[in-house]
C-alpha cells in the first residue's frame, strides 16, 4: 500500500513538473518579439514588428535583401518599427505604432529574384517575401502586350470602353468602411475580385465592368465616389494600399 502511494506521488510530481515546464515555455513564447512583411507597395518594403510583452514599446527591426541566384546581400536595413497603422491597432498589435517602410533602391541592383527576410532581435519574421527586378524596357514591353491583349479580348467579347477612370481601393476595416464592414448600399455582401463602389449616375447598380482584366459588379457606393471614379473592394488594408490610386480603362461587359 505504501509502495502504491509512493508511485502515485511520483506520477503526480512528474505531471506537475511537465505542466510547469509547458507554462514556462508558453510564457516565453508570449514574451517573444514578432514581425511580419505585408505586400510590397511598388517596390517599397512594408511590414511591422513588436514585442508582445511590451506592446507599446518601439523596437528596431533588421531587414536584408539577398540576390537568390548569387546569394549576395544587396540591402541591409535596421529601421525602427514606429509607424502608426490603424489595422495593427484594430488587430491587437499594441497601440498600432509598430509599422515600418523601407525604400529599396531597386534601380541600383541587377535584374533577378531577391529574397527579403526580417528579424526582431534574434527572432525571424513569420514570413519572407520575394521581389523580381526586371528592366524598364522589359516592363514596358509586357505592359504594352497586356494592354493589347485586353483590348483584343474586349473587342472579341463585345465589351464597350467607358473610358479611363480613377480607381482606388477599400476594405472591411473601420477606416475604409466607416463601420459598414462587408455590407454594401445595395444589401449585397462585398467580395474581393467582385464588388466595386461606383457613382450610380455613371455606372448603374448591377452593371458588370472589366477593370484590369477582372470583371466586377457595381454593388456599392461611397461618399467620395463621384463621376468617373471606381472604388475596388479588397479583403485587407494592405491590398488597398498596394493598389493606391490608378487611372485604368474600364469596359462595360455586355
Coordinates of N, CA and C in Angstrom, one line a residue:
X1 N 0.8 -1.2 0.0 CA 0.0 0.0 0.0 C 0.9 1.3 0.0
X2 N 1.9 1.2 0.8 CA 2.8 2.4 0.9 C 3.5 2.5 -0.4
X3 N 3.9 1.4 -1.0 CA 4.6 1.4 -2.3 C 3.7 2.0 -3.4
X4 N 2.4 1.7 -3.3 CA 1.4 2.2 -4.3 C 1.3 3.7 -4.1
X5 N 1.2 4.2 -2.9 CA 1.1 5.6 -2.6 C 2.4 6.4 -3.1
X6 N 3.5 5.7 -3.0 CA 4.8 6.3 -3.4 C 4.8 6.5 -4.9
X7 N 4.3 5.5 -5.6 CA 4.3 5.5 -7.1 C 3.3 6.6 -7.6
X8 N 2.2 6.7 -6.9 CA 1.2 7.7 -7.3 C 1.8 9.1 -7.0
X9 N 2.5 9.3 -5.9 CA 3.1 10.6 -5.6 C 4.1 11.0 -6.7
X10 N 4.9 10.0 -7.1 CA 5.9 10.3 -8.1 C 5.3 10.7 -9.4
X11 N 4.2 10.0 -9.8 CA 3.5 10.3 -11.0 C 2.9 11.7 -11.0
X12 N 2.3 12.1 -9.8 CA 1.7 13.4 -9.7 C 2.8 14.5 -9.8
X13 N 4.0 14.2 -9.2 CA 5.1 15.1 -9.2 C 5.6 15.3 -10.6
X14 N 5.7 14.2 -11.4 CA 6.1 14.3 -12.8 C 5.1 15.2 -13.6
X15 N 3.8 14.9 -13.4 CA 2.8 15.7 -14.2 C 2.9 17.2 -13.9
X16 N 3.1 17.5 -12.6 CA 3.2 18.9 -12.2 C 4.4 19.5 -12.8
X17 N 5.5 18.8 -12.8 CA 6.7 19.3 -13.4 C 6.6 19.6 -14.9
X18 N 5.9 18.7 -15.6 CA 5.6 18.8 -17.0 C 4.7 20.0 -17.3
X19 N 3.7 20.2 -16.5 CA 2.8 21.3 -16.6 C 3.6 22.6 -16.4
X20 N 4.4 22.7 -15.4 CA 5.2 23.9 -15.1 C 6.1 24.2 -16.3
X21 N 6.7 23.1 -16.8 CA 7.6 23.3 -18.0 C 6.9 23.9 -19.2
X22 N 5.7 23.4 -19.4 CA 4.9 23.8 -20.6 C 4.5 25.3 -20.4
X23 N 4.1 25.6 -19.1 CA 3.7 27.0 -18.9 C 4.8 28.0 -19.0
X24 N 6.0 27.5 -18.6 CA 7.2 28.4 -18.8 C 7.5 28.6 -20.2
X25 N 7.4 27.5 -21.0 CA 7.7 27.6 -22.5 C 6.6 28.6 -23.1
X26 N 5.4 28.4 -22.7 CA 4.3 29.3 -23.3 C 4.5 30.7 -22.9
X27 N 4.9 31.0 -21.6 CA 5.2 32.3 -21.2 C 6.3 32.9 -21.9
X28 N 7.3 32.1 -22.2 CA 8.5 32.6 -23.0 C 8.1 33.0 -24.4
X29 N 7.2 32.1 -25.0 CA 6.7 32.4 -26.4 C 5.9 33.7 -26.4
X30 N 5.1 33.9 -25.3 CA 4.3 35.1 -25.3 C 5.1 36.4 -25.2
X31 N 6.3 36.3 -24.6 CA 7.1 37.5 -24.4 C 8.1 37.7 -25.6
X32 N 8.1 36.7 -26.5 CA 9.0 36.9 -27.7 C 8.5 38.0 -28.6
X33 N 9.5 38.5 -29.3 CA 9.1 39.5 -30.3 C 8.6 38.9 -31.6
X34 N 7.9 39.7 -32.4 CA 7.3 39.1 -33.6 C 7.3 40.2 -34.7
X35 N 7.3 39.7 -36.0 CA 7.4 40.6 -37.1 C 6.7 40.0 -38.3
X36 N 6.3 40.8 -39.3 CA 5.6 40.3 -40.4 C 5.8 41.3 -41.6
X37 N 6.0 40.7 -42.8 CA 6.0 41.5 -44.0 C 4.6 41.6 -44.6
X38 N 4.2 42.8 -45.1 CA 2.9 42.9 -45.8 C 3.3 42.9 -47.3
X39 N 2.3 43.0 -48.1 CA 2.5 43.1 -49.6 C 3.3 44.3 -49.9
X40 N 4.3 44.2 -50.8 CA 5.1 45.4 -51.2 C 4.3 46.4 -51.9
X41 N 4.6 47.6 -51.8 CA 3.9 48.7 -52.5 C 4.9 49.4 -53.5
X42 N 4.8 48.9 -54.8 CA 5.6 49.4 -55.9 C 7.1 49.4 -55.5
X43 N 7.6 48.3 -54.9 CA 9.0 48.2 -54.6 C 9.3 48.6 -53.2
X44 N 8.4 49.3 -52.5 CA 8.6 49.7 -51.1 C 8.4 48.5 -50.2
X45 N 9.3 48.2 -49.3 CA 9.2 47.0 -48.4 C 8.3 47.5 -47.2
X46 N 7.2 46.8 -46.9 CA 6.3 47.2 -45.8 C 6.1 46.1 -44.8
X47 N 6.0 46.4 -43.6 CA 5.8 45.4 -42.6 C 5.6 46.0 -41.2
X48 N 5.7 45.1 -40.2 CA 5.6 45.6 -38.8 C 6.4 44.7 -37.9
X49 N 6.8 45.2 -36.7 CA 7.5 44.4 -35.7 C 7.1 44.9 -34.3
X50 N 7.0 44.0 -33.3 CA 6.7 44.5 -32.0 C 7.1 43.4 -31.0
X51 N 7.1 43.7 -29.7 CA 7.4 42.8 -28.6 C 6.1 42.7 -27.8
X52 N 5.5 41.5 -27.7 CA 4.2 41.4 -27.1 C 4.2 41.7 -25.6
X53 N 5.4 41.4 -24.9 CA 5.4 41.7 -23.5 C 5.5 43.2 -23.2
X54 N 5.9 44.0 -24.2 CA 5.9 45.5 -24.0 C 5.2 46.0 -25.3
X55 N 3.9 45.9 -25.3 CA 3.2 46.1 -26.6 C 3.2 47.6 -27.1
X56 N 3.6 48.5 -26.3 CA 3.6 49.9 -26.7 C 5.1 50.4 -26.9
X57 N 6.0 49.5 -26.9 CA 7.4 49.9 -27.0 C 7.9 49.8 -28.5
X58 N 8.5 50.8 -29.0 CA 9.1 50.7 -30.3 C 10.3 49.8 -30.4
X59 N 10.4 49.0 -31.4 CA 11.5 48.1 -31.5 C 12.2 48.2 -32.8
X60 N 13.5 48.0 -32.9 CA 14.2 48.1 -34.2 C 14.1 46.7 -34.9
X61 N 14.0 46.7 -36.2 CA 13.9 45.5 -37.0 C 15.1 45.5 -37.9
X62 N 15.5 44.3 -38.3 CA 16.6 44.1 -39.2 C 16.1 43.4 -40.4
X63 N 16.3 44.0 -41.6 CA 15.8 43.5 -42.9 C 16.9 43.4 -43.9
X64 N 17.0 42.2 -44.5 CA 18.1 42.1 -45.6 C 17.4 41.7 -46.9
X65 N 18.1 42.1 -48.0 CA 17.6 41.8 -49.3 C 18.7 41.0 -50.0
X66 N 18.5 39.8 -50.4 CA 19.5 38.9 -51.0 C 19.2 38.4 -52.4
X67 N 20.2 38.5 -53.3 CA 20.0 38.0 -54.6 C 20.0 36.5 -54.5
X68 N 18.9 35.9 -55.0 CA 18.7 34.5 -54.8 C 19.6 33.6 -55.7
X69 N 20.1 34.2 -56.8 CA 21.0 33.5 -57.7 C 22.4 33.5 -57.2
X70 N 22.9 34.7 -56.7 CA 24.3 34.8 -56.3 C 24.5 34.8 -54.8
X71 N 23.4 34.8 -54.0 CA 23.5 34.9 -52.5 C 24.1 36.2 -52.0
X72 N 24.2 37.2 -52.9 CA 24.8 38.5 -52.4 C 23.7 39.3 -51.7
X73 N 24.1 39.8 -50.5 CA 23.2 40.7 -49.8 C 23.3 42.1 -50.4
X74 N 22.3 42.6 -51.0 CA 22.3 43.9 -51.7 C 21.6 45.0 -50.9
X75 N 21.0 44.6 -49.8 CA 20.3 45.6 -48.9 C 20.4 45.1 -47.5
X76 N 20.7 46.0 -46.6 CA 20.8 45.7 -45.2 C 20.3 46.9 -44.4
X77 N 19.1 46.8 -43.7 CA 18.4 47.9 -43.1 C 18.1 47.6 -41.7
X78 N 18.1 48.6 -40.8 CA 17.7 48.5 -39.4 C 16.8 49.6 -39.0
X79 N 15.6 49.7 -39.6 CA 14.7 50.8 -39.2 C 14.0 50.5 -37.9
X80 N 13.6 51.5 -37.2 CA 12.7 51.3 -36.0 C 11.3 51.2 -36.5
X81 N 10.6 50.2 -36.0 CA 9.2 50.0 -36.4 C 8.3 50.9 -35.5
X82 N 8.0 52.1 -36.0 CA 7.3 53.1 -35.2 C 6.2 53.8 -36.0
X83 N 5.9 53.3 -37.1 CA 4.8 54.0 -37.9 C 3.4 53.5 -37.5
X84 N 2.6 54.5 -37.2 CA 1.2 54.1 -36.7 C 0.4 53.6 -37.9
X85 N -0.4 52.5 -37.6 CA -1.3 51.9 -38.6 C -2.6 51.5 -37.9
X86 N -3.7 51.9 -38.4 CA -5.0 51.6 -37.7 C -5.2 50.1 -37.8
X87 N -4.8 49.4 -38.9 CA -5.1 48.0 -39.0 C -4.3 47.2 -37.9
X88 N -3.1 47.7 -37.5 CA -2.4 47.0 -36.5 C -3.1 47.1 -35.1
X89 N -3.5 48.3 -34.8 CA -4.2 48.6 -33.5 C -5.5 47.8 -33.5
X90 N -6.3 47.7 -34.6 CA -7.5 47.0 -34.6 C -7.3 45.5 -34.5
X91 N -6.1 45.0 -34.8 CA -5.9 43.6 -34.7 C -5.0 43.2 -33.5
X92 N -5.0 44.2 -32.5 CA -4.3 43.9 -31.2 C -2.8 44.0 -31.2
X93 N -2.2 44.6 -32.2 CA -0.8 44.7 -32.2 C -0.4 46.0 -31.5
X94 N -0.4 45.9 -30.2 CA 0.0 47.1 -29.3 C -0.9 48.3 -29.6
X95 N -0.3 49.5 -29.6 CA -1.0 50.7 -29.8 C -1.0 51.1 -31.3
X96 N -0.6 50.1 -32.2 CA -0.6 50.4 -33.6 C 0.6 51.0 -34.2
X97 N 1.5 51.6 -33.3 CA 2.7 52.3 -33.8 C 3.8 51.3 -33.9
X98 N 3.7 50.3 -34.8 CA 4.7 49.3 -35.0 C 5.0 49.0 -36.5
X99 N 4.6 49.9 -37.4 CA 4.8 49.6 -38.8 C 6.2 50.2 -39.2
X100 N 6.6 49.7 -40.4 CA 7.8 50.3 -41.0 C 7.7 50.2 -42.5
X101 N 8.5 51.1 -43.1 CA 8.5 51.2 -44.6 C 10.0 51.4 -45.0
X102 N 10.4 50.6 -46.0 CA 11.8 50.7 -46.4 C 11.8 51.0 -47.9
X103 N 12.4 52.1 -48.3 CA 12.5 52.4 -49.8 C 13.8 51.8 -50.3
X104 N 13.7 50.7 -51.0 CA 14.8 50.0 -51.5 C 15.1 50.6 -52.9
X105 N 16.4 50.8 -53.2 CA 16.8 51.4 -54.5 C 17.0 50.2 -55.5
X106 N 15.9 49.8 -56.1 CA 15.9 48.6 -57.0 C 16.7 49.0 -58.3
X107 N 16.8 50.3 -58.6 CA 17.5 50.6 -59.8 C 19.0 50.3 -59.7
X108 N 19.5 50.2 -58.5 CA 20.9 50.0 -58.3 C 21.3 48.5 -58.4
X109 N 20.4 47.6 -58.5 CA 20.7 46.2 -58.5 C 20.4 45.6 -59.8
X110 N 21.0 44.5 -60.1 CA 20.8 43.8 -61.4 C 19.4 43.1 -61.4
X111 N 19.0 42.8 -62.6 CA 17.7 42.1 -62.8 C 17.8 40.7 -62.2
X112 N 16.8 40.3 -61.6 CA 16.8 38.9 -60.9 C 15.7 38.8 -59.8
X113 N 15.8 37.7 -59.1 CA 14.8 37.5 -58.0 C 15.6 37.7 -56.7
X114 N 14.9 38.4 -55.8 CA 15.5 38.8 -54.5 C 14.6 38.3 -53.3
X115 N 15.3 37.7 -52.3 CA 14.6 37.3 -51.1 C 14.8 38.3 -50.0
X116 N 13.6 38.7 -49.4 CA 13.6 39.7 -48.4 C 13.2 39.0 -47.0
X117 N 14.2 39.1 -46.1 CA 14.0 38.5 -44.8 C 14.1 39.5 -43.7
X118 N 13.4 39.2 -42.5 CA 13.4 40.2 -41.4 C 13.6 39.5 -40.1
X119 N 14.1 40.3 -39.1 CA 14.2 39.8 -37.7 C 13.9 40.9 -36.7
X120 N 13.4 40.5 -35.6 CA 13.2 41.4 -34.4 C 14.1 40.7 -33.4
X121 N 15.2 41.4 -32.9 CA 16.2 40.8 -32.1 C 16.7 39.6 -32.8
X122 N 16.7 38.4 -32.3 CA 17.2 37.2 -33.0 C 16.1 36.3 -33.5
X123 N 14.9 36.8 -33.5 CA 13.7 36.0 -33.9 C 13.3 36.5 -35.4
X124 N 13.2 35.5 -36.2 CA 12.9 35.7 -37.6 C 11.5 36.0 -37.8
X125 N 11.2 36.9 -38.8 CA 9.8 37.2 -39.1 C 9.1 35.9 -39.5
X126 N 7.7 35.9 -39.3 CA 6.9 34.7 -39.6 C 6.8 34.5 -41.1
X127 N 7.2 35.4 -41.9 CA 7.2 35.2 -43.4 C 8.3 35.9 -44.1
X128 N 8.6 35.5 -45.3 CA 9.5 36.2 -46.2 C 8.8 36.6 -47.4
X129 N 9.4 37.5 -48.2 CA 8.8 37.9 -49.5 C 9.9 37.9 -50.5
X130 N 9.5 37.8 -51.8 CA 10.4 37.9 -52.9 C 10.0 39.0 -53.8
X131 N 11.0 39.5 -54.5 CA 10.8 40.6 -55.4 C 11.6 40.3 -56.7
X132 N 10.9 40.4 -57.8 CA 11.6 40.2 -59.1 C 11.9 41.5 -59.8
X133 N 13.1 41.8 -60.0 CA 13.5 43.1 -60.7 C 13.7 42.8 -62.2
X134 N 13.0 43.6 -63.0 CA 13.2 43.5 -64.4 C 13.4 44.9 -65.0
X135 N 14.1 44.9 -66.1 CA 14.5 46.2 -66.7 C 13.2 47.0 -67.2
X136 N 13.3 48.3 -67.3 CA 12.2 49.1 -67.7 C 11.7 48.7 -69.1
X137 N 12.7 48.4 -69.9 CA 12.3 48.1 -71.3 C 11.4 46.8 -71.3
X138 N 11.8 45.8 -70.5 CA 11.0 44.6 -70.4 C 9.6 44.9 -69.9
X139 N 9.6 45.7 -68.8 CA 8.3 46.0 -68.2 C 7.4 46.8 -69.2
X140 N 8.0 47.7 -70.0 CA 7.2 48.5 -71.0 C 6.6 47.5 -72.0
X141 N 7.5 46.6 -72.5 CA 7.1 45.6 -73.5 C 5.9 44.8 -73.0
X142 N 6.1 44.3 -71.7 CA 5.0 43.4 -71.1 C 3.7 44.2 -71.0
X143 N 3.8 45.5 -70.5 CA 2.6 46.3 -70.3 C 1.9 46.6 -71.6
X144 N 2.7 46.8 -72.7 CA 2.1 47.1 -74.0 C 1.4 45.8 -74.5
X145 N 2.0 44.7 -74.2 CA 1.4 43.4 -74.7 C 0.1 43.1 -73.9
X146 N 0.1 43.4 -72.6 CA -1.1 43.2 -71.8 C -2.2 44.1 -72.2
X147 N -1.9 45.4 -72.5 CA -2.9 46.3 -73.0 C -3.5 45.9 -74.3
X148 N -2.6 45.4 -75.2 CA -3.1 44.9 -76.5 C -4.0 43.7 -76.3
X149 N -3.6 42.8 -75.4 CA -4.5 41.6 -75.2 C -5.8 42.0 -74.6
X150 N -5.8 42.9 -73.7 CA -7.0 43.4 -73.0 C -8.0 44.0 -74.0
X151 N -7.4 44.8 -74.9 CA -8.2 45.5 -75.9 C -8.8 44.5 -76.9
X152 N -8.0 43.4 -77.3 CA -8.4 42.4 -78.2 C -9.5 41.6 -77.6
X153 N -9.3 41.3 -76.3 CA -10.4 40.5 -75.5 C -11.7 41.3 -75.4
X154 N -11.6 42.6 -75.2 CA -12.7 43.4 -75.1 C -13.5 43.5 -76.4
X155 N -12.8 43.6 -77.6 CA -13.4 43.6 -78.9 C -14.1 42.2 -79.1
X156 N -13.4 41.1 -78.8 CA -13.9 39.8 -79.1 C -15.2 39.5 -78.3
X157 N -15.3 40.0 -77.1 CA -16.4 39.7 -76.2 C -17.5 40.8 -76.3
X158 N -17.4 41.7 -77.2 CA -18.4 42.7 -77.3 C -18.5 43.7 -76.2
X159 N -17.4 43.9 -75.5 CA -17.3 44.9 -74.4 C -17.2 46.3 -75.0
X160 N -17.7 47.3 -74.2 CA -17.6 48.7 -74.7 C -16.8 49.5 -73.7
X161 N -15.8 50.2 -74.2 CA -15.0 51.0 -73.3 C -15.8 52.2 -72.8
X162 N -15.7 52.4 -71.4 CA -16.3 53.6 -70.8 C -15.3 54.7 -70.6
X163 N -14.1 54.4 -71.0 CA -13.1 55.5 -70.8 C -12.2 55.1 -69.6
X164 N -11.3 56.1 -69.3 CA -10.3 55.9 -68.2 C -10.9 56.5 -67.0
X165 N -10.9 55.7 -65.9 CA -11.5 56.1 -64.6 C -10.4 56.1 -63.6
X166 N -10.6 57.0 -62.5 CA -9.7 56.9 -61.4 C -10.1 55.8 -60.5
X167 N -9.2 54.8 -60.2 CA -9.6 53.7 -59.3 C -8.8 53.7 -58.0
X168 N -9.5 53.4 -56.9 CA -9.0 53.4 -55.6 C -9.4 52.0 -55.0
X169 N -9.0 51.8 -53.7 CA -9.4 50.5 -53.1 C -9.9 50.8 -51.7
X170 N -10.8 49.9 -51.2 CA -11.3 49.9 -49.8 C -11.4 48.5 -49.3
X171 N -11.5 48.3 -48.0 CA -11.6 47.0 -47.4 C -12.6 47.1 -46.2
X172 N -12.8 45.9 -45.5 CA -13.8 46.0 -44.4 C -13.4 46.7 -43.1
X173 N -12.1 47.2 -43.0 CA -11.7 47.8 -41.8 C -12.5 49.1 -41.6
X174 N -12.5 49.6 -40.3 CA -13.3 50.7 -39.9 C -12.8 52.0 -40.7
X175 N -11.5 52.1 -40.9 CA -11.0 53.3 -41.6 C -11.6 53.4 -43.0
X176 N -11.8 52.3 -43.7 CA -12.3 52.3 -45.1 C -13.8 52.3 -45.1
X177 N -14.4 51.4 -44.3 CA -15.9 51.2 -44.4 C -16.7 52.0 -43.4
X178 N -16.0 52.7 -42.5 CA -16.7 53.5 -41.5 C -17.8 52.7 -40.8
X179 N -17.4 51.4 -40.4 CA -18.3 50.6 -39.7 C -19.2 49.7 -40.5
X180 N -19.3 49.9 -41.8 CA -20.1 49.0 -42.6 C -19.6 47.6 -42.8
X181 N -18.3 47.5 -42.7 CA -17.6 46.2 -42.9 C -17.8 45.7 -44.3
X182 N -18.4 44.5 -44.5 CA -18.6 44.0 -45.9 C -20.0 44.3 -46.4
X183 N -20.8 45.0 -45.6 CA -22.2 45.4 -46.0 C -22.2 46.5 -47.0
X184 N -23.0 46.4 -48.1 CA -23.0 47.4 -49.1 C -24.3 48.2 -49.1
X185 N -24.3 49.2 -49.9 CA -25.5 50.1 -50.0 C -26.7 49.3 -50.7
X186 N -26.3 48.3 -51.5 CA -27.4 47.5 -52.2 C -27.9 46.3 -51.4
X187 N -27.2 46.1 -50.2 CA -27.6 44.9 -49.4 C -26.7 43.7 -49.7
X188 N -25.9 43.7 -50.7 CA -25.0 42.6 -51.0 C -23.9 42.6 -50.0
X189 N -23.2 41.4 -49.9 CA -22.0 41.3 -49.1 C -20.8 41.4 -50.0
X190 N -20.0 42.4 -49.7 CA -18.9 42.7 -50.6 C -17.9 41.5 -50.6
X191 N -17.3 41.3 -51.8 CA -16.4 40.2 -52.0 C -15.2 40.8 -52.9
X192 N -14.0 40.3 -52.6 CA -12.9 40.8 -53.4 C -13.0 40.1 -54.8
X193 N -12.4 40.8 -55.8 CA -12.5 40.4 -57.2 C -13.9 40.3 -57.7
X194 N -14.8 41.0 -57.0 CA -16.2 41.0 -57.4 C -16.9 42.4 -57.2
X195 N -16.7 43.0 -56.0 CA -17.5 44.1 -55.7 C -16.8 45.4 -55.9
X196 N -17.5 46.4 -56.5 CA -16.9 47.8 -56.6 C -18.0 48.8 -56.2
X197 N -17.5 49.9 -55.7 CA -18.4 51.0 -55.4 C -18.3 52.0 -56.5
X198 N -19.4 52.6 -56.9 CA -19.5 53.4 -58.1 C -20.4 54.6 -57.8
X199 N -20.4 55.6 -58.7 CA -21.4 56.6 -58.8 C -22.5 56.1 -59.7
X200 N -23.7 55.7 -59.1 CA -24.7 55.0 -59.9 C -25.3 55.9 -61.0
X201 N -25.0 57.2 -61.0 CA -25.4 58.1 -62.1 C -24.5 57.8 -63.3
X202 N -23.3 57.2 -63.1 CA -22.4 56.9 -64.2 C -22.4 55.5 -64.5
X203 N -22.3 54.6 -63.5 CA -22.4 53.2 -63.7 C -23.5 52.7 -62.8
X204 N -24.7 52.3 -63.4 CA -25.8 51.8 -62.6 C -25.5 50.6 -61.7
X205 N -26.2 50.5 -60.6 CA -26.0 49.3 -59.7 C -26.4 48.0 -60.6
X206 N -25.6 47.0 -60.3 CA -25.8 45.7 -61.0 C -25.0 45.6 -62.3
X207 N -24.4 46.7 -62.8 CA -23.6 46.7 -64.0 C -22.4 45.9 -63.8
X208 N -21.9 45.2 -64.8 CA -20.7 44.4 -64.8 C -19.7 45.1 -65.6
X209 N -18.5 45.4 -65.1 CA -17.5 46.1 -65.8 C -16.2 45.4 -65.6
X210 N -15.3 45.4 -66.6 CA -14.0 44.8 -66.5 C -12.9 45.9 -66.3
X211 N -12.1 45.7 -65.2 CA -11.1 46.6 -64.9 C -9.8 45.8 -64.7
X212 N -8.8 46.1 -65.5 CA -7.5 45.5 -65.4 C -7.7 44.0 -65.5
X213 N -8.6 43.5 -66.4 CA -8.7 42.1 -66.7 C -9.7 41.3 -65.7
X214 N -10.2 42.0 -64.7 CA -11.1 41.4 -63.7 C -12.5 42.0 -63.9
X215 N -13.5 41.1 -63.9 CA -14.9 41.5 -64.1 C -15.5 41.8 -62.7
X216 N -16.0 43.0 -62.5 CA -16.6 43.4 -61.2 C -18.1 43.7 -61.4
X217 N -18.8 43.7 -60.3 CA -20.2 44.1 -60.2 C -20.4 45.3 -59.4
X218 N -21.1 46.3 -59.9 CA -21.4 47.5 -59.2 C -22.4 47.3 -58.1
X219 N -22.0 47.2 -56.8 CA -22.9 46.8 -55.7 C -22.8 47.8 -54.6
X220 N -22.0 48.8 -54.7 CA -21.8 49.7 -53.5 C -21.6 51.1 -54.0
X221 N -21.6 52.1 -53.1 CA -21.2 53.4 -53.4 C -20.6 54.1 -52.2
X222 N -19.7 55.0 -52.4 CA -19.0 55.6 -51.2 C -19.2 57.1 -51.3
X223 N -19.1 57.8 -50.1 CA -19.3 59.2 -50.1 C -18.3 60.0 -51.0
X224 N -17.1 59.4 -51.2 CA -16.2 60.1 -52.1 C -16.1 59.6 -53.5
X225 N -17.0 58.7 -53.8 CA -17.0 58.1 -55.2 C -18.0 58.9 -56.1
X226 N -17.5 59.8 -56.9 CA -18.3 60.6 -57.8 C -17.7 60.7 -59.2
X227 N -18.6 60.6 -60.2 CA -18.2 60.7 -61.6 C -17.4 59.5 -62.0
X228 N -16.3 59.7 -62.8 CA -15.5 58.6 -63.3 C -14.5 58.1 -62.3
X229 N -15.1 57.5 -61.3 CA -14.3 57.0 -60.1 C -14.8 55.7 -59.7
X230 N -14.0 54.7 -59.5 CA -14.4 53.4 -59.1 C -13.6 53.0 -57.8
X231 N -14.2 52.5 -56.8 CA -13.6 52.1 -55.6 C -13.7 50.5 -55.6
X232 N -12.5 49.9 -55.6 CA -12.5 48.4 -55.7 C -12.4 47.8 -54.3
X233 N -13.2 46.8 -54.0 CA -13.2 46.1 -52.7 C -12.1 45.1 -52.6
X234 N -11.3 45.2 -51.5 CA -10.2 44.2 -51.2 C -10.5 43.6 -49.8
X235 N -9.8 42.4 -49.6 CA -10.0 41.8 -48.3 C -9.2 42.4 -47.2
X236 N -8.1 43.0 -47.5 CA -7.2 43.6 -46.4 C -6.8 45.0 -46.8
X237 N -6.4 45.8 -45.7 CA -6.0 47.1 -45.9 C -4.7 47.2 -46.7
X238 N -3.8 46.2 -46.5 CA -2.5 46.2 -47.2 C -2.8 46.1 -48.7
X239 N -3.8 45.4 -49.1 CA -4.1 45.3 -50.5 C -4.6 46.6 -51.1
X240 N -5.4 47.3 -50.3 CA -5.9 48.6 -50.7 C -4.7 49.6 -50.9
X241 N -3.8 49.6 -50.0 CA -2.6 50.5 -50.1 C -1.8 50.1 -51.3
X242 N -1.7 48.8 -51.6 CA -0.9 48.3 -52.7 C -1.5 48.8 -54.0
X243 N -2.8 48.8 -54.1 CA -3.5 49.3 -55.3 C -3.3 50.8 -55.4
X244 N -3.5 51.6 -54.3 CA -3.3 53.0 -54.3 C -4.3 53.7 -55.3
X245 N -3.8 54.7 -56.0 CA -4.6 55.5 -56.9 C -4.1 55.1 -58.3
X246 N -4.9 54.6 -59.2 CA -4.5 54.2 -60.5 C -5.6 54.7 -61.5
X247 N -5.1 55.2 -62.7 CA -6.0 55.5 -63.8 C -6.1 54.3 -64.7
X248 N -7.2 53.7 -64.8 CA -7.4 52.5 -65.6 C -8.6 52.6 -66.6
X249 N -8.4 51.9 -67.7 CA -9.6 51.9 -68.6 C -10.6 50.9 -68.1
X250 N -11.9 51.3 -68.3 CA -13.0 50.5 -67.8 C -13.9 50.1 -68.9
X251 N -14.2 48.8 -69.0 CA -15.0 48.2 -70.1 C -16.4 47.8 -69.5
X252 N -17.4 48.1 -70.2 CA -18.8 47.6 -69.8 C -19.0 46.3 -70.4
X253 N -19.3 45.3 -69.6 CA -19.5 43.9 -70.1 C -20.9 43.8 -70.6
X254 N -21.0 43.3 -71.8 CA -22.3 43.2 -72.5 C -23.1 42.1 -71.9

